[in-house]
mmCIF file of C-alpha atoms in Angstrom:
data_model
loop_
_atom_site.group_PDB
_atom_site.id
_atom_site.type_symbol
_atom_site.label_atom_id
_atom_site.label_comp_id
_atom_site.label_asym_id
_atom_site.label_seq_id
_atom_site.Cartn_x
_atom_site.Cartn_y
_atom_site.Cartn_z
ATOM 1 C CA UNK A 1449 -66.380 134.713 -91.893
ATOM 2 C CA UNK A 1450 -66.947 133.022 -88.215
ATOM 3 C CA UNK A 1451 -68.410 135.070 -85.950
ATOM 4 C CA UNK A 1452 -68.808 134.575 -82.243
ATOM 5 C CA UNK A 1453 -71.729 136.244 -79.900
ATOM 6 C CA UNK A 1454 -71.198 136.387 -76.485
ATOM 7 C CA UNK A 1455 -73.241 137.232 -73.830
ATOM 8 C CA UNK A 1456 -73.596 138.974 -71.305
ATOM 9 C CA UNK A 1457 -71.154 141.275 -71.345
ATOM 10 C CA UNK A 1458 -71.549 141.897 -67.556
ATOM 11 C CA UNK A 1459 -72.627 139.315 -64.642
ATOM 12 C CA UNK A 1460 -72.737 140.541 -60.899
ATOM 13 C CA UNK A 1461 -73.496 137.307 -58.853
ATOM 14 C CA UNK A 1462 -73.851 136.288 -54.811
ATOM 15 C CA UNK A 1463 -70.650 134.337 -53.554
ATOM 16 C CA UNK A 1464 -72.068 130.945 -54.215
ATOM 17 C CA UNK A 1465 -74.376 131.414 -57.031
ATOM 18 C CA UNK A 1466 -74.066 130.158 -59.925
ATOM 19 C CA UNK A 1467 -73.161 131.830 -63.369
ATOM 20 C CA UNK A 1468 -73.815 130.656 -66.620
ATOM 21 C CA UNK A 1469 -72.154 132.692 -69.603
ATOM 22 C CA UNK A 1470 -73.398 131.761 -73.244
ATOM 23 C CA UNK A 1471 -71.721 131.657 -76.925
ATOM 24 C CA UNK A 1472 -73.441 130.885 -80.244
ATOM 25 C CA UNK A 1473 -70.611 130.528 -83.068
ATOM 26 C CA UNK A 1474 -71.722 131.139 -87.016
ATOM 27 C CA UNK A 1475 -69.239 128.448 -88.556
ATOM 28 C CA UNK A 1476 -71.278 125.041 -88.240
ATOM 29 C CA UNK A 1477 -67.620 123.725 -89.102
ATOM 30 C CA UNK A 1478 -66.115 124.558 -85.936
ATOM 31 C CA UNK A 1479 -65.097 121.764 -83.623
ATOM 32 C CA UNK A 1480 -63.514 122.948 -80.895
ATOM 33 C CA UNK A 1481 -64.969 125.725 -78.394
ATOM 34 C CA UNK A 1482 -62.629 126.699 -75.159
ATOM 35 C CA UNK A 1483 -62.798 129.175 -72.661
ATOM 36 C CA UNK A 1484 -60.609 131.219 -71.431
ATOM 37 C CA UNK A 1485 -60.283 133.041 -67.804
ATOM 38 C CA UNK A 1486 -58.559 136.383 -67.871
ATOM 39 C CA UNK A 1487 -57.679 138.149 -64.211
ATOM 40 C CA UNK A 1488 -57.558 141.969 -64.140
ATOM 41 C CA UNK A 1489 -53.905 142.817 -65.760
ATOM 42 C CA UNK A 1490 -52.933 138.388 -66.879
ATOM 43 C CA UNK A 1491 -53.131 137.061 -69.661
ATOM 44 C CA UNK A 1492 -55.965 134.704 -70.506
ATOM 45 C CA UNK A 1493 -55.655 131.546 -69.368
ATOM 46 C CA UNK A 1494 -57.954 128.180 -70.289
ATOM 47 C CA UNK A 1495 -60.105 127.319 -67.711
ATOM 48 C CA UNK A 1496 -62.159 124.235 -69.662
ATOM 49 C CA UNK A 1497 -62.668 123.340 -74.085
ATOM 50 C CA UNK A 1498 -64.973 120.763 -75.614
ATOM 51 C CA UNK A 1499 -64.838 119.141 -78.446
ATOM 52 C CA UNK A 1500 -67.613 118.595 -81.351
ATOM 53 C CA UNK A 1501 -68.013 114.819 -80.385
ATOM 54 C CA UNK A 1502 -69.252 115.254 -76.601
ATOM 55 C CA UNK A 1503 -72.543 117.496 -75.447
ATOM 56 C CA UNK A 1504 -70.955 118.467 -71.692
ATOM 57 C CA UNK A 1505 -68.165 118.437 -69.980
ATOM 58 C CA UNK A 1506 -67.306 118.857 -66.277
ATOM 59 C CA UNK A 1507 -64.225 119.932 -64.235
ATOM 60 C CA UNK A 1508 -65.180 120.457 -60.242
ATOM 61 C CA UNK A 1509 -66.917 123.536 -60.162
ATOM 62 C CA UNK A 1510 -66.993 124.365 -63.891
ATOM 63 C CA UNK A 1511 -69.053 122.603 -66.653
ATOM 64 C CA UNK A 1512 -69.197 123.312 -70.643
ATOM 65 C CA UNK A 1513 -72.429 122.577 -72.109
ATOM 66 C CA UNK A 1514 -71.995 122.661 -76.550
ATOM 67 C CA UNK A 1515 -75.277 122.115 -78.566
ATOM 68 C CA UNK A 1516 -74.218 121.429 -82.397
ATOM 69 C CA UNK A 1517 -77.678 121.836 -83.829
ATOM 70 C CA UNK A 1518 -78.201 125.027 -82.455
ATOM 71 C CA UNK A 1519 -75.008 126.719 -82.831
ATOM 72 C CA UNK A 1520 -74.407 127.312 -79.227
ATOM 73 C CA UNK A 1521 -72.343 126.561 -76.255
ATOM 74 C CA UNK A 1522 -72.450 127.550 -72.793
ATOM 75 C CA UNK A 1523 -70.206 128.008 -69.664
ATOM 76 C CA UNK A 1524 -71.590 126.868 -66.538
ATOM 77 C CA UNK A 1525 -69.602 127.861 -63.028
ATOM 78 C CA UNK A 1526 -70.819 126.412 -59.393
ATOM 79 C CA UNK A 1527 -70.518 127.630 -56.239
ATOM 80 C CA UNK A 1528 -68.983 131.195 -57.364
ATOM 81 C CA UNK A 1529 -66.308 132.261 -54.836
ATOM 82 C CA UNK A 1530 -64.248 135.591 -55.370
ATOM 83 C CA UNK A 1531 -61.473 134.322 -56.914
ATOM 84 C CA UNK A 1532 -64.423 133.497 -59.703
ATOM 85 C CA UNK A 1533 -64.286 137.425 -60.956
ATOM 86 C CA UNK A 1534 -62.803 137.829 -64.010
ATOM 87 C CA UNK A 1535 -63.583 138.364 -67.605
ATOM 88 C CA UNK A 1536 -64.632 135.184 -68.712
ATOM 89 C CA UNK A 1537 -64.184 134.543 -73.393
ATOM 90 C CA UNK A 1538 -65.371 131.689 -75.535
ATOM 91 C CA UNK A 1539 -63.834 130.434 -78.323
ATOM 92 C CA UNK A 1540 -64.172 128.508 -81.421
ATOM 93 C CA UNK A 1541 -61.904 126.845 -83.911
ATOM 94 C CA UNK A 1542 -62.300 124.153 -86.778
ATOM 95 C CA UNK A 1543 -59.326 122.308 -84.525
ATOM 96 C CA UNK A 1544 -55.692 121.635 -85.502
ATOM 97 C CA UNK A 1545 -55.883 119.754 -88.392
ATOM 98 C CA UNK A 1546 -57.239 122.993 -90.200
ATOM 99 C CA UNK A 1547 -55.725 126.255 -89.279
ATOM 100 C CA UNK A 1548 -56.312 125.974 -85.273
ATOM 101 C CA UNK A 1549 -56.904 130.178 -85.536
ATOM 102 C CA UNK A 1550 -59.281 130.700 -82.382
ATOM 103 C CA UNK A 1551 -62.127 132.924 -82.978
ATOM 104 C CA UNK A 1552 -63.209 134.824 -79.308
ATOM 105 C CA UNK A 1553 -66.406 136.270 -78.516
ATOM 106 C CA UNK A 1554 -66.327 139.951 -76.974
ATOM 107 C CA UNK A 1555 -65.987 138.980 -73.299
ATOM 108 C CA UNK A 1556 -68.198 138.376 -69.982
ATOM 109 C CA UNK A 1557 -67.036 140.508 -67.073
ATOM 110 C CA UNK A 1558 -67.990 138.354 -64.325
ATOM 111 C CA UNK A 1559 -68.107 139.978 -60.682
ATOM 112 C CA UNK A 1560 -69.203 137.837 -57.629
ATOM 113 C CA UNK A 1561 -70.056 139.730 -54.079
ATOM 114 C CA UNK A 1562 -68.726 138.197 -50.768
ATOM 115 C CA UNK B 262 -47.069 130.488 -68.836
ATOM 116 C CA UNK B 263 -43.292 131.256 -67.907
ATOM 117 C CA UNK B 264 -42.583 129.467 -71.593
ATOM 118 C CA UNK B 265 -43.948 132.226 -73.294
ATOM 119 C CA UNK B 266 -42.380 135.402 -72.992
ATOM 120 C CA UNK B 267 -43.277 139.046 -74.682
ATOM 121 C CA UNK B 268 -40.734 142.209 -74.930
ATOM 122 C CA UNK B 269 -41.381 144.957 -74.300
ATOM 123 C CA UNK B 270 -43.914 144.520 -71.622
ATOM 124 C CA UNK B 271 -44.824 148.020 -71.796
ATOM 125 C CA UNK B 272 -44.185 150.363 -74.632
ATOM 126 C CA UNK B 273 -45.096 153.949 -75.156
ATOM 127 C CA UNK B 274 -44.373 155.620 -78.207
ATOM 128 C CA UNK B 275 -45.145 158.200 -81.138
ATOM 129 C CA UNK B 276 -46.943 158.253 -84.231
ATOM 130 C CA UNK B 277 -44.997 157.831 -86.919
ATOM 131 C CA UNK B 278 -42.227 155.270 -84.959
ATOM 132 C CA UNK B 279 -41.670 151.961 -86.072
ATOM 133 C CA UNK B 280 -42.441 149.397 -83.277
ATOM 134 C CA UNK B 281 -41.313 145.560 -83.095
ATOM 135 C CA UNK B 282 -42.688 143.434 -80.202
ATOM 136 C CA UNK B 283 -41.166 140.109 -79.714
ATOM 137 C CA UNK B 284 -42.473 136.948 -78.479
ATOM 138 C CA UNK B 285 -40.675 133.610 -78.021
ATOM 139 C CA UNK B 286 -41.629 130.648 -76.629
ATOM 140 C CA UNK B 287 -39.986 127.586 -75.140
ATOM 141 C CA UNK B 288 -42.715 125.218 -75.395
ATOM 142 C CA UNK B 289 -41.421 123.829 -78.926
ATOM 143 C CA UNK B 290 -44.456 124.551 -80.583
ATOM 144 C CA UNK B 291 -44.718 124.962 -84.394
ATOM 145 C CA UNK B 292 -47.790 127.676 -84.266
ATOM 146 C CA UNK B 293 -47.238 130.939 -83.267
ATOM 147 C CA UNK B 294 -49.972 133.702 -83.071
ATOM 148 C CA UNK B 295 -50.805 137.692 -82.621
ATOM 149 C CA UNK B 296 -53.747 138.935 -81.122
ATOM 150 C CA UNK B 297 -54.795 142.292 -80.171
ATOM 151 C CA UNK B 298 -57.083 143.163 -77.559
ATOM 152 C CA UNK B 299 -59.390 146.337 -76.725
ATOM 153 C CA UNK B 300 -61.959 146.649 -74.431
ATOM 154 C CA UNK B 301 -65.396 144.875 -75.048
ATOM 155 C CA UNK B 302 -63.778 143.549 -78.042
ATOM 156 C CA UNK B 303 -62.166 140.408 -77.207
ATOM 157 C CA UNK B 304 -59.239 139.096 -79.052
ATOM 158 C CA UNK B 305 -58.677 139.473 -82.460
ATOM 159 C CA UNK B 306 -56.355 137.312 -84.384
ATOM 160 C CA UNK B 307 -54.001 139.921 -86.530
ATOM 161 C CA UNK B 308 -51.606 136.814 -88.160
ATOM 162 C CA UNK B 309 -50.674 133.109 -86.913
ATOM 163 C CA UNK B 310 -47.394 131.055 -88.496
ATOM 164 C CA UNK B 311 -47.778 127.507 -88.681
ATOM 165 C CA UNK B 312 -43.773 127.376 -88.974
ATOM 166 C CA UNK B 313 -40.959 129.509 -90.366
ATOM 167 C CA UNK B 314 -41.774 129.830 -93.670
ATOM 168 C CA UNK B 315 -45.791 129.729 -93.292
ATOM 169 C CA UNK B 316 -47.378 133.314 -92.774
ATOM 170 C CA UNK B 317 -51.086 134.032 -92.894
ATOM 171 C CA UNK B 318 -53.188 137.059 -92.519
ATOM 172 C CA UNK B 319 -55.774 137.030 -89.353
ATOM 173 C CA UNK B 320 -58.441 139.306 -89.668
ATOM 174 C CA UNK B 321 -57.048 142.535 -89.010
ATOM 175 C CA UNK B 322 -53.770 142.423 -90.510
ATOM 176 C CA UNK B 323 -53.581 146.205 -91.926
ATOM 177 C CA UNK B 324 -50.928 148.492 -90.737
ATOM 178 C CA UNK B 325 -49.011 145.427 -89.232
ATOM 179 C CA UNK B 326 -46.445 142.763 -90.738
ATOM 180 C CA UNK B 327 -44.642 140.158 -89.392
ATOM 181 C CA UNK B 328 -41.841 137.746 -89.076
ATOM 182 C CA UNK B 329 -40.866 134.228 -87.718
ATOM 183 C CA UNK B 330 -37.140 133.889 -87.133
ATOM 184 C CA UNK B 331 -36.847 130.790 -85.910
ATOM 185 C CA UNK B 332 -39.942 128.313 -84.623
ATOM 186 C CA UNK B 333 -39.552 129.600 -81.480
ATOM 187 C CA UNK B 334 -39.458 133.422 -82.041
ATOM 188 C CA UNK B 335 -42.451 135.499 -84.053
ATOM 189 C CA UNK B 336 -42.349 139.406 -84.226
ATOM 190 C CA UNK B 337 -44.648 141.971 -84.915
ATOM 191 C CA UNK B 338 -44.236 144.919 -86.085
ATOM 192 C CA UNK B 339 -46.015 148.374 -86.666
ATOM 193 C CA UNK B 340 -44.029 149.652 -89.621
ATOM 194 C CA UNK B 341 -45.917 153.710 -88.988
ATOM 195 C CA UNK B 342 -47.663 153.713 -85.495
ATOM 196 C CA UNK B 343 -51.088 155.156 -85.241
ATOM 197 C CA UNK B 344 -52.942 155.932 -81.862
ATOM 198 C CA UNK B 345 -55.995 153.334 -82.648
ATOM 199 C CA UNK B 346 -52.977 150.788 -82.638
ATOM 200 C CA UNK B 347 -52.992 151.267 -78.651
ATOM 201 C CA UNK B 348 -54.161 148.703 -77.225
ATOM 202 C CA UNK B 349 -53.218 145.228 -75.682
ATOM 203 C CA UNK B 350 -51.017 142.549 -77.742
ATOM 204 C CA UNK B 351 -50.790 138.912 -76.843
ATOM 205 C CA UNK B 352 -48.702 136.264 -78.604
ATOM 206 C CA UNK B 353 -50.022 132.448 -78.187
ATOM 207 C CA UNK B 354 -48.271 129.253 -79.368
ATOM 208 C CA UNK B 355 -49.870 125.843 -80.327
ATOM 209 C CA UNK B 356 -49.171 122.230 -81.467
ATOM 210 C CA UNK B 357 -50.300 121.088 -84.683
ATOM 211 C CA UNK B 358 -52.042 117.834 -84.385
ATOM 212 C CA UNK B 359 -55.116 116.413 -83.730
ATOM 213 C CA UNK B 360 -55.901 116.544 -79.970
ATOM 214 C CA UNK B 361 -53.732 119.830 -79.631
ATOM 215 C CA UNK B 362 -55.560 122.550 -79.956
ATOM 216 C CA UNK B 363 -55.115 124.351 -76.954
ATOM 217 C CA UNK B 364 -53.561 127.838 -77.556
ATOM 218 C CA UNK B 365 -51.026 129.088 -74.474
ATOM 219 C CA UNK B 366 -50.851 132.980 -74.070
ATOM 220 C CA UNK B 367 -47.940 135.257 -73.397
ATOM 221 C CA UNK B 368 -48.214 137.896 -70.401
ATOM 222 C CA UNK B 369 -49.062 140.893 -73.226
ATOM 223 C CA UNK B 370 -47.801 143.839 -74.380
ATOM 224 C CA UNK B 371 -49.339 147.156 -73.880
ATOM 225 C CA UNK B 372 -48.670 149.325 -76.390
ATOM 226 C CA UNK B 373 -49.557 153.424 -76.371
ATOM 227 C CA UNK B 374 -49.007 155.303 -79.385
ATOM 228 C CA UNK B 375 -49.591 158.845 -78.728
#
């Protein structure tokens, strides 16, 4: 079945740094890859997605870089402030129109120092 | 998301006990969702609903069923608790249709079987 790598499992960063957390997904049908932000005790919340059709997308500090051939997708955050720190999960999905179920990858703790 | 809501919130119980945890949503949605979470793990997708009378296995169904009442409400239940059931449960809810594939989480459940 689809399988989703994540990795790494922990980042410790400087306060504006910048992270990059990366994903390769198994299922070269998959079209939709978001990530989600999760804060200690919340539930996860979606920070930025792509879609098969585009190679990057941007949102202020946070950028999603997807490379079909390859298998692999990769999140991308800029100027890390404390608020950043979280655990940080990909996701991908052959979209709506088939059965929309959202395979995660394990996780990326991210911590960044003041 | 206030328009999804989980109850219990917190749950502690014994093995053996039946457990239902609820989840409804507001949103009008027609897909409803179970995941379970454990640490370094990431979500796992135990069964989705794409509307009352559609039910479908995720991939770690065993030792839990479920049921959709009504398109807003989906309940899951552990028919003979075990102790490596403990663990985190979120309910999400999405929109069938092309450009809608972004799943919205409830606040979790954490569950403790003894």
């Amino acid at each position: 079945g689809e399988n989703v790598e994540q990795h790494p499992s922990t980042l410790s960063v400087q306060e504006g740094d910048s992270a990059v957390i990366k994903c390769t997904y198994s299922d070269s049908a998959s079209n939709y890859f978001p990530w989600y932000k999760q804060e200690l005790g919340k539930r996860p919340q979606l920070i930025i997605d792509i879609r098969s059709n585009v190679g990057e997308k941007k949102d202020q500090r946070i950028a999603v870089t997807l490379n079909k051939t390859a298998k692999h997708f990769s999140l991308h955050i800029t100027e890390t402030q404390p608020e950043d720190s979280a655990v940080y999960f990909c996701a991908a999905s052959k979209g709506s129109s088939n059965t929309g179920k959202l395979i995660f990858g394990q996780g990326t703790t991210l911590q960044v120092k003041p | 998301d206030a328009d999804v809501t989980q109850t219990p919130r917190n749950r502690i119980t014994k093995t053996g006990k039946r457990i239902m945890l609820e989840c409804s949503q507001t949103k009008g949605h027609d897909r409803m969702y179970w995941y379970r979470q454990d640490p370094g793990l990431g979500l796992q997708l135990i069964y989705y609903s794409f509307d009352v009378k559609d039910i479908n296995k995720g991939e770690i169904s065993d030792g839990y069923s479920v049921s959709r009442q009504a398109q807003a409400k989906f309940s899951l239940s552990l028919e003979s608790a075990i102790p490596n059931q403990t663990a985190l449960y979120f309910c999400a809810t999405s929109a069938s249709g092309k450009s809608t594939d972004t799943q919205y989480f409830g606040p979790g459940t954490r569950l403790t079987v003894l």
